């Protein structure tokens, strides 16, 4: 018997890897070591269903407790791995030194902290893990004056959830528009309009200079001197890959753990997957980090295949979704060097799509309440399908047929 597989990180990526290994007939030991006190759980509900009370500690786990015993998965929670020794092929967790044949670093990412005076005041919260969500849920149990700092997916989802719970929400975004790194301008405009109709105020091009309060937060002061009353502040300004343990072990990092097309790090026998892994992809001109459930699941499956002796370069098309009020936003592809954005449908209807092109090929698709367009969009992006702006904008044009046409690839 060998030392088996050790997975550092108890999230979606690590659990998928372990599950795929057992499904593929892997017979050696598999140990999952997670820093949080919970078994692997779903993260998407944290900013939505958990805040509303529709989901909680009992409903977000990805698997029932019996699953781990039934599949001989040694799950260790509330434990942090402090060090990796690639030469000895061991990790250190507390007083224990644990050997491995294959090590997978799936440590995810940590919230980016707001570097302004007053950020440490009571009532300034972040949202990354289940404990964060439960704390925020408690804070939103009564109506609040909420300032959300950051106009990305998490910030807008929190603003929507807070509004539905009876609070007044103001979103502050430093960039000229919300969702600037993730969606097309036309899509962002429609989402902003719907938030406004629901009572959310959104301020763009607005930096934060400080947070005020005597012990607890009372206001957020913007760079132009505007003072926003607040008794609750939620910061959602992005994340930082949790790559410190790999960097300390001499494993190559670059704002994330650097991996190759098989998700292997610079250390023999060590892989990295999920939010922490910076990987090469044909969908981008340079290695990227992708923070999504899809990426975590697909990378877990890919590394399992490699360990099982069936390696295949990771080539999954990225996709993501976000639920806000009555809007389901879905994106696929990576919008690098976009040359043309073409709207299909009526943005005022809250059911439309935006196709992003480079060199006449579809490289990304954003959809709002158009799940069929999203599914076809995945196929178009994967194939690099050539489409004209006129074809995309024509509602009678058959996208499905175009996606199946090899001559357009």
mmCIF file of C-alpha atoms in Angstrom:
data_model
loop_
_atom_site.group_PDB
_atom_site.id
_atom_site.type_symbol
_atom_site.label_atom_id
_atom_site.label_comp_id
_atom_site.label_asym_id
_atom_site.label_seq_id
_atom_site.Cartn_x
_atom_site.Cartn_y
_atom_site.Cartn_z
ATOM 1 C CA UNK A 1 0.000 0.000 0.000
ATOM 2 C CA UNK A 2 1.252 3.464 -0.888
ATOM 3 C CA UNK A 3 0.788 6.714 0.987
ATOM 4 C CA UNK A 4 -2.121 7.645 -1.265
ATOM 5 C CA UNK A 5 -3.593 11.059 -1.966
ATOM 6 C CA UNK A 6 -3.650 14.048 0.364
ATOM 7 C CA UNK A 7 -5.933 16.964 -0.522
ATOM 8 C CA UNK A 8 -5.268 20.274 1.212
ATOM 9 C CA UNK A 9 -8.561 22.145 1.212
ATOM 10 C CA UNK A 10 -12.073 20.950 1.988
ATOM 11 C CA UNK A 11 -14.008 22.644 -0.804
ATOM 12 C CA UNK A 12 -15.757 21.704 -4.021
ATOM 13 C CA UNK A 13 -12.578 21.047 -6.018
ATOM 14 C CA UNK A 14 -11.040 18.696 -3.481
ATOM 15 C CA UNK A 15 -14.249 16.758 -2.910
ATOM 16 C CA UNK A 16 -14.790 16.329 -6.649
ATOM 17 C CA UNK A 17 -11.247 15.019 -7.033
ATOM 18 C CA UNK A 18 -11.735 12.487 -4.243
ATOM 19 C CA UNK A 19 -15.114 11.407 -5.616
ATOM 20 C CA UNK A 20 -13.758 10.972 -9.144
ATOM 21 C CA UNK A 21 -10.814 8.939 -7.866
ATOM 22 C CA UNK A 22 -13.074 6.475 -6.091
ATOM 23 C CA UNK A 23 -15.440 6.313 -9.072
ATOM 24 C CA UNK A 24 -12.416 5.502 -11.232
ATOM 25 C CA UNK A 25 -11.323 2.624 -9.012
ATOM 26 C CA UNK A 26 -8.527 4.275 -7.028
ATOM 27 C CA UNK A 27 -7.843 2.002 -4.069
ATOM 28 C CA UNK A 28 -5.245 3.833 -1.991
ATOM 29 C CA UNK A 29 -5.936 6.132 0.954
ATOM 30 C CA UNK A 30 -7.526 9.536 0.300
ATOM 31 C CA UNK A 31 -7.327 12.190 2.988
ATOM 32 C CA UNK A 32 -9.069 15.580 2.745
ATOM 33 C CA UNK A 33 -7.820 18.194 5.214
ATOM 34 C CA UNK A 34 -9.963 21.330 5.522
ATOM 35 C CA UNK A 35 -9.328 24.400 7.653
ATOM 36 C CA UNK A 36 -13.026 25.148 8.163
ATOM 37 C CA UNK A 37 -15.022 23.220 10.793
ATOM 38 C CA UNK A 38 -17.489 21.995 8.158
ATOM 39 C CA UNK A 39 -17.606 19.182 5.641
ATOM 40 C CA UNK A 40 -17.372 20.416 2.021
ATOM 41 C CA UNK A 41 -20.344 22.651 1.229
ATOM 42 C CA UNK A 42 -21.883 24.692 -1.580
ATOM 43 C CA UNK A 43 -20.636 28.275 -1.756
ATOM 44 C CA UNK A 44 -23.090 29.849 -4.254
ATOM 45 C CA UNK A 45 -25.986 29.892 -1.729
ATOM 46 C CA UNK A 46 -23.950 31.884 0.808
ATOM 47 C CA UNK A 47 -24.810 35.255 -0.735
ATOM 48 C CA UNK A 48 -28.419 34.316 -1.451
ATOM 49 C CA UNK A 49 -30.308 31.404 0.145
ATOM 50 C CA UNK A 50 -28.280 31.353 3.373
ATOM 51 C CA UNK A 51 -28.872 35.078 3.934
ATOM 52 C CA UNK A 52 -32.610 34.656 3.355
ATOM 53 C CA UNK A 53 -32.824 31.636 5.653
ATOM 54 C CA UNK A 54 -33.829 29.274 2.833
ATOM 55 C CA UNK A 55 -30.568 27.343 3.324
ATOM 56 C CA UNK A 56 -28.362 26.734 6.324
ATOM 57 C CA UNK A 57 -25.746 24.534 7.930
ATOM 58 C CA UNK A 58 -27.894 21.436 7.404
ATOM 59 C CA UNK A 59 -28.699 22.036 3.733
ATOM 60 C CA UNK A 60 -25.514 23.365 2.110
ATOM 61 C CA UNK A 61 -23.233 20.292 2.527
ATOM 62 C CA UNK A 62 -22.301 18.747 -0.807
ATOM 63 C CA UNK A 63 -22.554 15.210 0.567
ATOM 64 C CA UNK A 64 -24.213 13.469 3.491
ATOM 65 C CA UNK A 65 -21.863 12.378 6.307
ATOM 66 C CA UNK A 66 -22.240 8.708 5.342
ATOM 67 C CA UNK A 67 -20.768 9.408 1.901
ATOM 68 C CA UNK A 68 -17.282 9.859 3.311
ATOM 69 C CA UNK A 69 -17.317 6.598 5.255
ATOM 70 C CA UNK A 70 -18.947 4.696 2.397
ATOM 71 C CA UNK A 71 -16.213 5.850 0.007
ATOM 72 C CA UNK A 72 -13.331 5.470 2.455
ATOM 73 C CA UNK A 73 -12.555 9.180 2.431
ATOM 74 C CA UNK A 74 -10.710 10.371 5.521
ATOM 75 C CA UNK A 75 -12.183 13.846 6.071
ATOM 76 C CA UNK A 76 -10.391 16.033 8.606
ATOM 77 C CA UNK A 77 -12.111 19.363 9.357
ATOM 78 C CA UNK A 78 -10.997 22.346 11.410
ATOM 79 C CA UNK A 79 -7.374 21.524 10.693
ATOM 80 C CA UNK A 80 -4.851 23.663 8.857
ATOM 81 C CA UNK A 81 -1.873 22.293 6.929
ATOM 82 C CA UNK A 82 1.076 24.488 7.876
ATOM 83 C CA UNK A 83 3.812 23.181 5.600
ATOM 84 C CA UNK A 84 4.591 21.088 2.540
ATOM 85 C CA UNK A 85 7.900 19.235 2.097
ATOM 86 C CA UNK A 86 8.005 18.306 -1.611
ATOM 87 C CA UNK A 87 11.323 16.482 -1.232
ATOM 88 C CA UNK A 88 10.088 14.186 1.523
ATOM 89 C CA UNK A 89 6.565 14.093 0.059
ATOM 90 C CA UNK A 90 4.968 15.029 3.364
ATOM 91 C CA UNK A 91 2.743 17.733 4.798
ATOM 92 C CA UNK A 92 2.656 19.010 8.360
ATOM 93 C CA UNK A 93 -0.641 19.606 10.157
ATOM 94 C CA UNK A 94 -0.195 20.425 13.814
ATOM 95 C CA UNK A 95 1.891 17.686 15.407
ATOM 96 C CA UNK A 96 1.253 15.285 12.518
ATOM 97 C CA UNK A 97 3.493 14.622 9.543
ATOM 98 C CA UNK A 98 1.485 13.016 6.755
ATOM 99 C CA UNK A 99 3.035 11.261 3.755
ATOM 100 C CA UNK A 100 1.593 11.378 0.261
ATOM 101 C CA UNK A 101 2.117 9.880 -3.173
ATOM 102 C CA UNK A 102 0.069 12.661 -4.749
ATOM 103 C CA UNK A 103 -0.647 16.013 -3.114
ATOM 104 C CA UNK A 104 -3.387 18.321 -4.344
ATOM 105 C CA UNK A 105 -3.447 21.910 -3.131
ATOM 106 C CA UNK A 106 -7.045 23.132 -3.265
ATOM 107 C CA UNK A 107 -6.825 25.937 -0.728
ATOM 108 C CA UNK A 108 -9.059 28.352 -2.625
ATOM 109 C CA UNK A 109 -8.779 32.069 -2.046
ATOM 110 C CA UNK A 110 -9.034 34.546 0.812
ATOM 111 C CA UNK A 111 -11.000 37.790 0.795
ATOM 112 C CA UNK A 112 -9.133 40.920 -0.184
ATOM 113 C CA UNK A 113 -9.196 43.252 2.817
ATOM 114 C CA UNK A 114 -10.232 46.889 2.500
ATOM 115 C CA UNK A 115 -7.131 49.019 3.250
ATOM 116 C CA UNK A 116 -8.774 52.140 4.692
ATOM 117 C CA UNK A 117 -9.100 53.624 8.197
ATOM 118 C CA UNK A 118 -12.074 52.211 10.072
ATOM 119 C CA UNK A 119 -12.174 48.913 8.216
ATOM 120 C CA UNK A 120 -11.749 47.118 11.542
ATOM 121 C CA UNK A 121 -14.921 48.598 13.085
ATOM 122 C CA UNK A 122 -17.750 46.386 14.261
ATOM 123 C CA UNK A 123 -20.300 46.006 11.502
ATOM 124 C CA UNK A 124 -17.768 45.779 8.682
ATOM 125 C CA UNK A 125 -18.181 42.275 7.287
ATOM 126 C CA UNK A 126 -16.796 40.114 4.492
ATOM 127 C CA UNK A 127 -18.385 37.114 2.795
ATOM 128 C CA UNK A 128 -16.300 34.100 1.868
ATOM 129 C CA UNK A 129 -17.193 31.130 4.043
ATOM 130 C CA UNK A 130 -20.233 29.705 5.810
ATOM 131 C CA UNK A 131 -19.422 31.393 9.120
ATOM 132 C CA UNK A 132 -19.283 34.743 7.305
ATOM 133 C CA UNK A 133 -22.694 34.091 5.756
ATOM 134 C CA UNK A 134 -24.263 33.117 9.076
ATOM 135 C CA UNK A 135 -22.903 36.269 10.696
ATOM 136 C CA UNK A 136 -24.231 38.421 7.861
ATOM 137 C CA UNK A 137 -27.594 36.666 8.005
ATOM 138 C CA UNK A 138 -27.861 37.547 11.695
ATOM 139 C CA UNK A 139 -26.956 41.159 10.946
ATOM 140 C CA UNK A 140 -29.679 41.369 8.277
ATOM 141 C CA UNK A 141 -32.362 39.951 10.568
ATOM 142 C CA UNK A 142 -33.612 43.524 11.019
ATOM 143 C CA UNK A 143 -33.696 46.336 8.429
ATOM 144 C CA UNK A 144 -30.320 47.993 7.990
ATOM 145 C CA UNK A 145 -28.689 50.815 6.097
ATOM 146 C CA UNK A 146 -26.214 48.689 4.149
ATOM 147 C CA UNK A 147 -23.267 49.937 2.145
ATOM 148 C CA UNK A 148 -21.775 47.275 -0.104
ATOM 149 C CA UNK A 149 -18.230 48.078 -1.204
ATOM 150 C CA UNK A 150 -17.548 46.373 -4.525
ATOM 151 C CA UNK A 151 -19.770 45.982 -7.577
ATOM 152 C CA UNK A 152 -18.833 42.456 -8.585
ATOM 153 C CA UNK A 153 -21.003 39.357 -8.441
ATOM 154 C CA UNK A 154 -20.810 38.961 -4.658
ATOM 155 C CA UNK A 155 -21.488 42.628 -3.958
ATOM 156 C CA UNK A 156 -24.540 42.752 -6.206
ATOM 157 C CA UNK A 157 -25.903 39.455 -4.883
ATOM 158 C CA UNK A 158 -25.563 40.697 -1.304
ATOM 159 C CA UNK A 159 -27.251 43.984 -2.226
ATOM 160 C CA UNK A 160 -30.150 42.078 -3.796
ATOM 161 C CA UNK A 161 -30.488 39.747 -0.806
ATOM 162 C CA UNK A 162 -30.339 42.613 1.703
ATOM 163 C CA UNK A 163 -32.983 44.550 -0.226
ATOM 164 C CA UNK A 164 -35.330 41.571 -0.344
ATOM 165 C CA UNK A 165 -34.931 41.249 3.429
ATOM 166 C CA UNK A 166 -36.059 44.845 3.944
ATOM 167 C CA UNK A 167 -32.759 46.723 4.171
ATOM 168 C CA UNK A 168 -31.699 49.733 2.115
ATOM 169 C CA UNK A 169 -28.575 48.978 0.080
ATOM 170 C CA UNK A 170 -26.057 51.268 -1.593
ATOM 171 C CA UNK A 171 -23.354 49.693 -3.777
ATOM 172 C CA UNK A 172 -20.060 51.566 -4.125
ATOM 173 C CA UNK A 173 -17.794 50.611 -7.041
ATOM 174 C CA UNK A 174 -14.407 52.226 -7.706
ATOM 175 C CA UNK A 175 -14.401 51.412 -11.428
ATOM 176 C CA UNK A 176 -16.548 53.272 -13.988
ATOM 177 C CA UNK A 177 -19.122 50.457 -14.049
ATOM 178 C CA UNK A 178 -20.132 47.354 -12.121
ATOM 179 C CA UNK A 179 -19.101 43.882 -13.289
ATOM 180 C CA UNK A 180 -16.330 45.521 -15.308
ATOM 181 C CA UNK A 181 -14.112 42.432 -15.227
ATOM 182 C CA UNK A 182 -16.808 39.879 -15.934
ATOM 183 C CA UNK A 183 -19.607 41.107 -18.225
ATOM 184 C CA UNK A 184 -20.188 43.277 -21.282
ATOM 185 C CA UNK A 185 -21.252 46.922 -20.766
ATOM 186 C CA UNK A 186 -24.750 46.314 -22.180
ATOM 187 C CA UNK A 187 -25.301 43.474 -19.715
ATOM 188 C CA UNK A 188 -24.011 45.500 -16.774
ATOM 189 C CA UNK A 189 -26.314 48.397 -17.716
ATOM 190 C CA UNK A 190 -29.386 46.162 -17.689
ATOM 191 C CA UNK A 191 -28.448 44.737 -14.299
ATOM 192 C CA UNK A 192 -27.866 48.211 -12.850
ATOM 193 C CA UNK A 193 -31.246 49.346 -14.165
ATOM 194 C CA UNK A 194 -33.043 46.417 -12.525
ATOM 195 C CA UNK A 195 -31.260 46.993 -9.222
ATOM 196 C CA UNK A 196 -32.399 50.618 -9.349
ATOM 197 C CA UNK A 197 -35.991 49.553 -9.971
ATOM 198 C CA UNK A 198 -35.755 47.342 -6.893
ATOM 199 C CA UNK A 199 -34.431 50.192 -4.736
ATOM 200 C CA UNK A 200 -30.673 49.587 -4.797
ATOM 201 C CA UNK A 201 -28.549 52.697 -5.293
ATOM 202 C CA UNK A 202 -25.323 52.122 -7.229
ATOM 203 C CA UNK A 203 -22.437 54.596 -7.208
ATOM 204 C CA UNK A 204 -19.651 53.976 -9.738
ATOM 205 C CA UNK A 205 -16.279 55.662 -10.078
ATOM 206 C CA UNK A 206 -16.427 56.056 -6.305
ATOM 207 C CA UNK A 207 -13.475 55.230 -4.088
ATOM 208 C CA UNK A 208 -13.704 54.782 -0.317
ATOM 209 C CA UNK A 209 -11.448 56.965 1.826
ATOM 210 C CA UNK A 210 -12.498 55.799 5.300
ATOM 211 C CA UNK A 211 -15.182 54.210 7.437
ATOM 212 C CA UNK A 212 -16.411 56.165 10.434
ATOM 213 C CA UNK A 213 -17.940 55.113 13.726
ATOM 214 C CA UNK A 214 -17.481 55.022 17.487
ATOM 215 C CA UNK A 215 -16.750 51.339 18.008
ATOM 216 C CA UNK A 216 -19.312 50.344 15.385
ATOM 217 C CA UNK A 217 -19.697 51.614 11.845
ATOM 218 C CA UNK A 218 -21.914 54.649 11.265
ATOM 219 C CA UNK A 219 -20.851 55.944 7.847
ATOM 220 C CA UNK A 220 -18.729 55.312 4.775
ATOM 221 C CA UNK A 221 -16.854 58.336 3.435
ATOM 222 C CA UNK A 222 -16.095 58.369 -0.280
ATOM 223 C CA UNK A 223 -13.038 59.870 -1.944
ATOM 224 C CA UNK A 224 -15.011 62.954 -3.005
ATOM 225 C CA UNK A 225 -16.119 63.578 0.577
ATOM 226 C CA UNK A 226 -19.623 62.145 0.227
ATOM 227 C CA UNK A 227 -20.757 60.533 3.472
ATOM 228 C CA UNK A 228 -23.046 57.518 3.231
ATOM 229 C CA UNK A 229 -24.901 56.577 6.439
ATOM 230 C CA UNK A 230 -24.381 52.923 7.279
ATOM 231 C CA UNK A 231 -24.916 50.589 10.199
ATOM 232 C CA UNK A 232 -23.659 47.620 8.182
ATOM 233 C CA UNK A 233 -20.869 47.481 5.601
ATOM 234 C CA UNK A 234 -20.194 44.452 3.418
ATOM 235 C CA UNK A 235 -16.866 44.415 1.587
ATOM 236 C CA UNK A 236 -16.640 42.464 -1.655
ATOM 237 C CA UNK A 237 -13.572 43.727 -3.496
ATOM 238 C CA UNK A 238 -12.246 40.429 -4.742
ATOM 239 C CA UNK A 239 -10.098 37.620 -3.441
ATOM 240 C CA UNK A 240 -6.444 36.664 -3.163
ATOM 241 C CA UNK A 241 -5.358 33.098 -4.031
ATOM 242 C CA UNK A 242 -4.360 31.196 -0.877
ATOM 243 C CA UNK A 243 -0.979 30.212 -2.313
ATOM 244 C CA UNK A 244 1.216 30.996 0.687
ATOM 245 C CA UNK A 245 1.727 27.383 1.741
ATOM 246 C CA UNK A 246 2.958 26.481 -1.754
ATOM 247 C CA UNK A 247 5.192 29.518 -2.035
ATOM 248 C CA UNK A 248 6.806 28.711 1.320
ATOM 249 C CA UNK A 249 7.563 25.210 0.010
ATOM 250 C CA UNK A 250 9.404 26.591 -3.008
ATOM 251 C CA UNK A 251 6.621 25.763 -5.447
ATOM 252 C CA UNK A 252 6.293 28.272 -8.300
ATOM 253 C CA UNK A 253 3.637 30.941 -7.730
ATOM 254 C CA UNK A 254 2.466 34.042 -9.580
ATOM 255 C CA UNK A 255 -0.619 35.453 -7.867
ATOM 256 C CA UNK A 256 -1.732 31.850 -7.526
ATOM 257 C CA UNK A 257 -0.001 28.502 -7.881
ATOM 258 C CA UNK A 258 1.443 28.079 -11.359
ATOM 259 C CA UNK A 259 0.378 24.833 -13.049
ATOM 260 C CA UNK A 260 0.741 23.285 -16.503
ATOM 261 C CA UNK A 261 -1.928 21.910 -18.827
ATOM 262 C CA UNK A 262 -2.264 18.836 -16.577
ATOM 263 C CA UNK A 263 -2.589 21.072 -13.484
ATOM 264 C CA UNK A 264 0.813 19.944 -12.199
ATOM 265 C CA UNK A 265 2.865 22.371 -10.123
ATOM 266 C CA UNK A 266 6.641 22.776 -10.305
ATOM 267 C CA UNK A 267 7.019 20.119 -7.568
ATOM 268 C CA UNK A 268 6.822 16.432 -8.572
ATOM 269 C CA UNK A 269 3.620 14.765 -7.429
ATOM 270 C CA UNK A 270 1.965 18.060 -6.450
ATOM 271 C CA UNK A 271 -1.094 19.451 -8.257
ATOM 272 C CA UNK A 272 -3.168 22.590 -7.678
ATOM 273 C CA UNK A 273 -6.843 23.018 -8.564
ATOM 274 C CA UNK A 274 -9.701 25.462 -8.100
ATOM 275 C CA UNK A 275 -9.478 29.131 -7.183
ATOM 276 C CA UNK A 276 -5.787 28.900 -6.231
ATOM 277 C CA UNK A 277 -4.514 27.503 -9.552
ATOM 278 C CA UNK A 278 -3.200 29.719 -12.369
ATOM 279 C CA UNK A 279 -3.448 27.584 -15.477
ATOM 280 C CA UNK A 280 -2.896 27.895 -19.238
ATOM 281 C CA UNK A 281 -5.954 27.763 -21.471
ATOM 282 C CA UNK A 282 -6.669 28.259 -25.153
ATOM 283 C CA UNK A 283 -9.488 30.589 -24.136
ATOM 284 C CA UNK A 284 -7.034 33.255 -22.902
ATOM 285 C CA UNK A 285 -3.724 34.704 -24.140
ATOM 286 C CA UNK A 286 -2.041 34.046 -20.796
ATOM 287 C CA UNK A 287 -2.476 31.744 -17.768
ATOM 288 C CA UNK A 288 -5.530 32.648 -15.714
ATOM 289 C CA UNK A 289 -7.274 32.174 -12.395
ATOM 290 C CA UNK A 290 -10.927 31.167 -12.698
ATOM 291 C CA UNK A 291 -13.064 31.371 -9.567
ATOM 292 C CA UNK A 292 -16.141 29.283 -10.280
ATOM 293 C CA UNK A 293 -17.901 26.082 -9.294
ATOM 294 C CA UNK A 294 -17.531 24.765 -12.850
ATOM 295 C CA UNK A 295 -13.774 25.245 -12.810
ATOM 296 C CA UNK A 296 -13.424 23.593 -9.397
ATOM 297 C CA UNK A 297 -15.427 20.551 -10.486
ATOM 298 C CA UNK A 298 -13.802 20.158 -13.889
ATOM 299 C CA UNK A 299 -10.267 20.549 -12.550
ATOM 300 C CA UNK A 300 -10.962 17.989 -9.832
ATOM 301 C CA UNK A 301 -12.070 15.526 -12.501
ATOM 302 C CA UNK A 302 -9.032 16.312 -14.653
ATOM 303 C CA UNK A 303 -6.465 15.646 -11.928
ATOM 304 C CA UNK A 304 -8.262 12.452 -10.920
ATOM 305 C CA UNK A 305 -7.920 11.239 -14.513
ATOM 306 C CA UNK A 306 -4.185 11.980 -14.467
ATOM 307 C CA UNK A 307 -3.667 10.090 -11.197
ATOM 308 C CA UNK A 308 -5.660 7.180 -12.630
ATOM 309 C CA UNK A 309 -3.273 7.014 -15.569
ATOM 310 C CA UNK A 310 -5.530 8.699 -18.125
ATOM 311 C CA UNK A 311 -4.043 12.197 -18.416
ATOM 312 C CA UNK A 312 -5.721 14.721 -20.674
ATOM 313 C CA UNK A 313 -4.860 18.426 -20.878
ATOM 314 C CA UNK A 314 -7.405 20.583 -19.073
ATOM 315 C CA UNK A 315 -9.513 22.278 -21.741
ATOM 316 C CA UNK A 316 -12.905 23.065 -20.206
ATOM 317 C CA UNK A 317 -14.673 26.224 -21.345
ATOM 318 C CA UNK A 318 -15.232 28.485 -18.318
ATOM 319 C CA UNK A 319 -18.794 29.354 -17.292
ATOM 320 C CA UNK A 320 -20.443 31.009 -14.338
ATOM 321 C CA UNK A 321 -23.834 32.180 -13.088
ATOM 322 C CA UNK A 322 -25.277 34.744 -10.695
ATOM 323 C CA UNK A 323 -28.831 35.124 -9.346
ATOM 324 C CA UNK A 324 -29.986 38.651 -8.445
ATOM 325 C CA UNK A 325 -33.664 39.468 -7.838
ATOM 326 C CA UNK A 326 -35.521 37.996 -10.856
ATOM 327 C CA UNK A 327 -32.374 37.869 -12.978
ATOM 328 C CA UNK A 328 -30.239 34.852 -13.806
ATOM 329 C CA UNK A 329 -27.000 36.036 -15.349
ATOM 330 C CA UNK A 330 -24.896 33.345 -17.028
ATOM 331 C CA UNK A 331 -21.524 33.841 -18.672
ATOM 332 C CA UNK A 332 -19.274 31.571 -20.674
ATOM 333 C CA UNK A 333 -15.812 32.115 -22.098
ATOM 334 C CA UNK A 334 -13.159 34.675 -21.177
ATOM 335 C CA UNK A 335 -13.473 38.184 -22.574
ATOM 336 C CA UNK A 336 -9.876 39.028 -23.507
ATOM 337 C CA UNK A 337 -9.185 41.542 -26.304
ATOM 338 C CA UNK A 338 -12.831 41.858 -27.324
ATOM 339 C CA UNK A 339 -13.253 43.507 -30.734
ATOM 340 C CA UNK A 340 -17.035 43.532 -30.997
ATOM 341 C CA UNK A 341 -20.017 43.090 -28.662
ATOM 342 C CA UNK A 342 -23.318 42.183 -30.300
ATOM 343 C CA UNK A 343 -26.668 42.252 -28.501
ATOM 344 C CA UNK A 344 -29.244 39.575 -29.324
ATOM 345 C CA UNK A 345 -32.704 40.381 -28.010
ATOM 346 C CA UNK A 346 -34.102 43.381 -26.155
ATOM 347 C CA UNK A 347 -32.151 44.524 -23.060
ATOM 348 C CA UNK A 348 -35.278 46.269 -21.750
ATOM 349 C CA UNK A 349 -37.034 42.902 -21.574
ATOM 350 C CA UNK A 350 -34.497 41.493 -19.098
ATOM 351 C CA UNK A 351 -34.144 38.498 -21.413
ATOM 352 C CA UNK A 352 -31.291 38.984 -23.858
ATOM 353 C CA UNK A 353 -27.722 37.982 -24.646
ATOM 354 C CA UNK A 354 -24.452 39.664 -25.567
ATOM 355 C CA UNK A 355 -22.003 37.860 -27.846
ATOM 356 C CA UNK A 356 -18.363 38.946 -27.659
ATOM 357 C CA UNK A 357 -16.217 38.502 -30.752
ATOM 358 C CA UNK A 358 -12.547 38.590 -31.649
ATOM 359 C CA UNK A 359 -11.454 38.026 -35.218
ATOM 360 C CA UNK A 360 -15.032 37.163 -36.108
ATOM 361 C CA UNK A 361 -15.092 34.268 -33.630
ATOM 362 C CA UNK A 362 -17.281 33.956 -30.537
ATOM 363 C CA UNK A 363 -15.009 34.130 -27.475
ATOM 364 C CA UNK A 364 -17.595 34.791 -24.742
ATOM 365 C CA UNK A 365 -21.352 35.011 -24.260
ATOM 366 C CA UNK A 366 -23.261 36.791 -21.491
ATOM 367 C CA UNK A 367 -26.934 35.898 -21.090
ATOM 368 C CA UNK A 368 -29.706 37.251 -18.886
ATOM 369 C CA UNK A 369 -32.676 34.944 -18.351
ATOM 370 C CA UNK A 370 -31.780 33.157 -21.603
ATOM 371 C CA UNK A 371 -30.590 29.685 -20.548
ATOM 372 C CA UNK A 372 -30.881 28.251 -24.066
ATOM 373 C CA UNK A 373 -28.537 30.939 -25.418
ATOM 374 C CA UNK A 374 -26.122 30.136 -22.605
ATOM 375 C CA UNK A 375 -25.994 26.442 -23.440
ATOM 376 C CA UNK A 376 -25.487 27.169 -27.131
ATOM 377 C CA UNK A 377 -22.940 29.818 -26.168
ATOM 378 C CA UNK A 378 -20.793 27.207 -24.454
ATOM 379 C CA UNK A 379 -20.674 25.224 -27.680
ATOM 380 C CA UNK A 380 -19.907 28.297 -29.769
ATOM 381 C CA UNK A 381 -17.041 29.361 -27.499
ATOM 382 C CA UNK A 382 -15.612 25.843 -27.305
ATOM 383 C CA UNK A 383 -15.575 25.574 -31.090
ATOM 384 C CA UNK A 384 -14.463 29.165 -31.703
ATOM 385 C CA UNK A 385 -17.400 29.497 -34.092
ATOM 386 C CA UNK A 386 -17.339 32.277 -36.669
ATOM 387 C CA UNK A 387 -20.466 34.435 -36.687
ATOM 388 C CA UNK A 388 -21.219 37.850 -38.118
ATOM 389 C CA UNK A 389 -22.803 40.634 -36.100
ATOM 390 C CA UNK A 390 -25.815 40.571 -38.421
ATOM 391 C CA UNK A 391 -26.348 36.850 -37.849
ATOM 392 C CA UNK A 392 -26.150 37.187 -34.080
ATOM 393 C CA UNK A 393 -28.529 40.154 -33.943
ATOM 394 C CA UNK A 394 -31.112 38.429 -36.162
ATOM 395 C CA UNK A 395 -33.582 36.646 -33.816
ATOM 396 C CA UNK A 396 -34.517 34.227 -36.603
ATOM 397 C CA UNK A 397 -30.932 33.063 -37.136
ATOM 398 C CA UNK A 398 -30.427 29.491 -35.885
ATOM 399 C CA UNK A 399 -27.546 29.586 -33.393
ATOM 400 C CA UNK A 400 -27.856 25.876 -32.678
ATOM 401 C CA UNK A 401 -27.355 25.014 -36.315
ATOM 402 C CA UNK A 402 -24.357 27.347 -36.516
ATOM 403 C CA UNK A 403 -22.807 25.698 -33.459
ATOM 404 C CA UNK A 404 -23.054 22.324 -35.195
ATOM 405 C CA UNK A 405 -21.499 23.553 -38.450
ATOM 406 C CA UNK A 406 -17.813 22.483 -38.583
ATOM 407 C CA UNK A 407 -17.184 24.894 -41.464
ATOM 408 C CA UNK A 408 -17.628 27.786 -39.030
ATOM 409 C CA UNK A 409 -14.937 26.544 -36.646
#
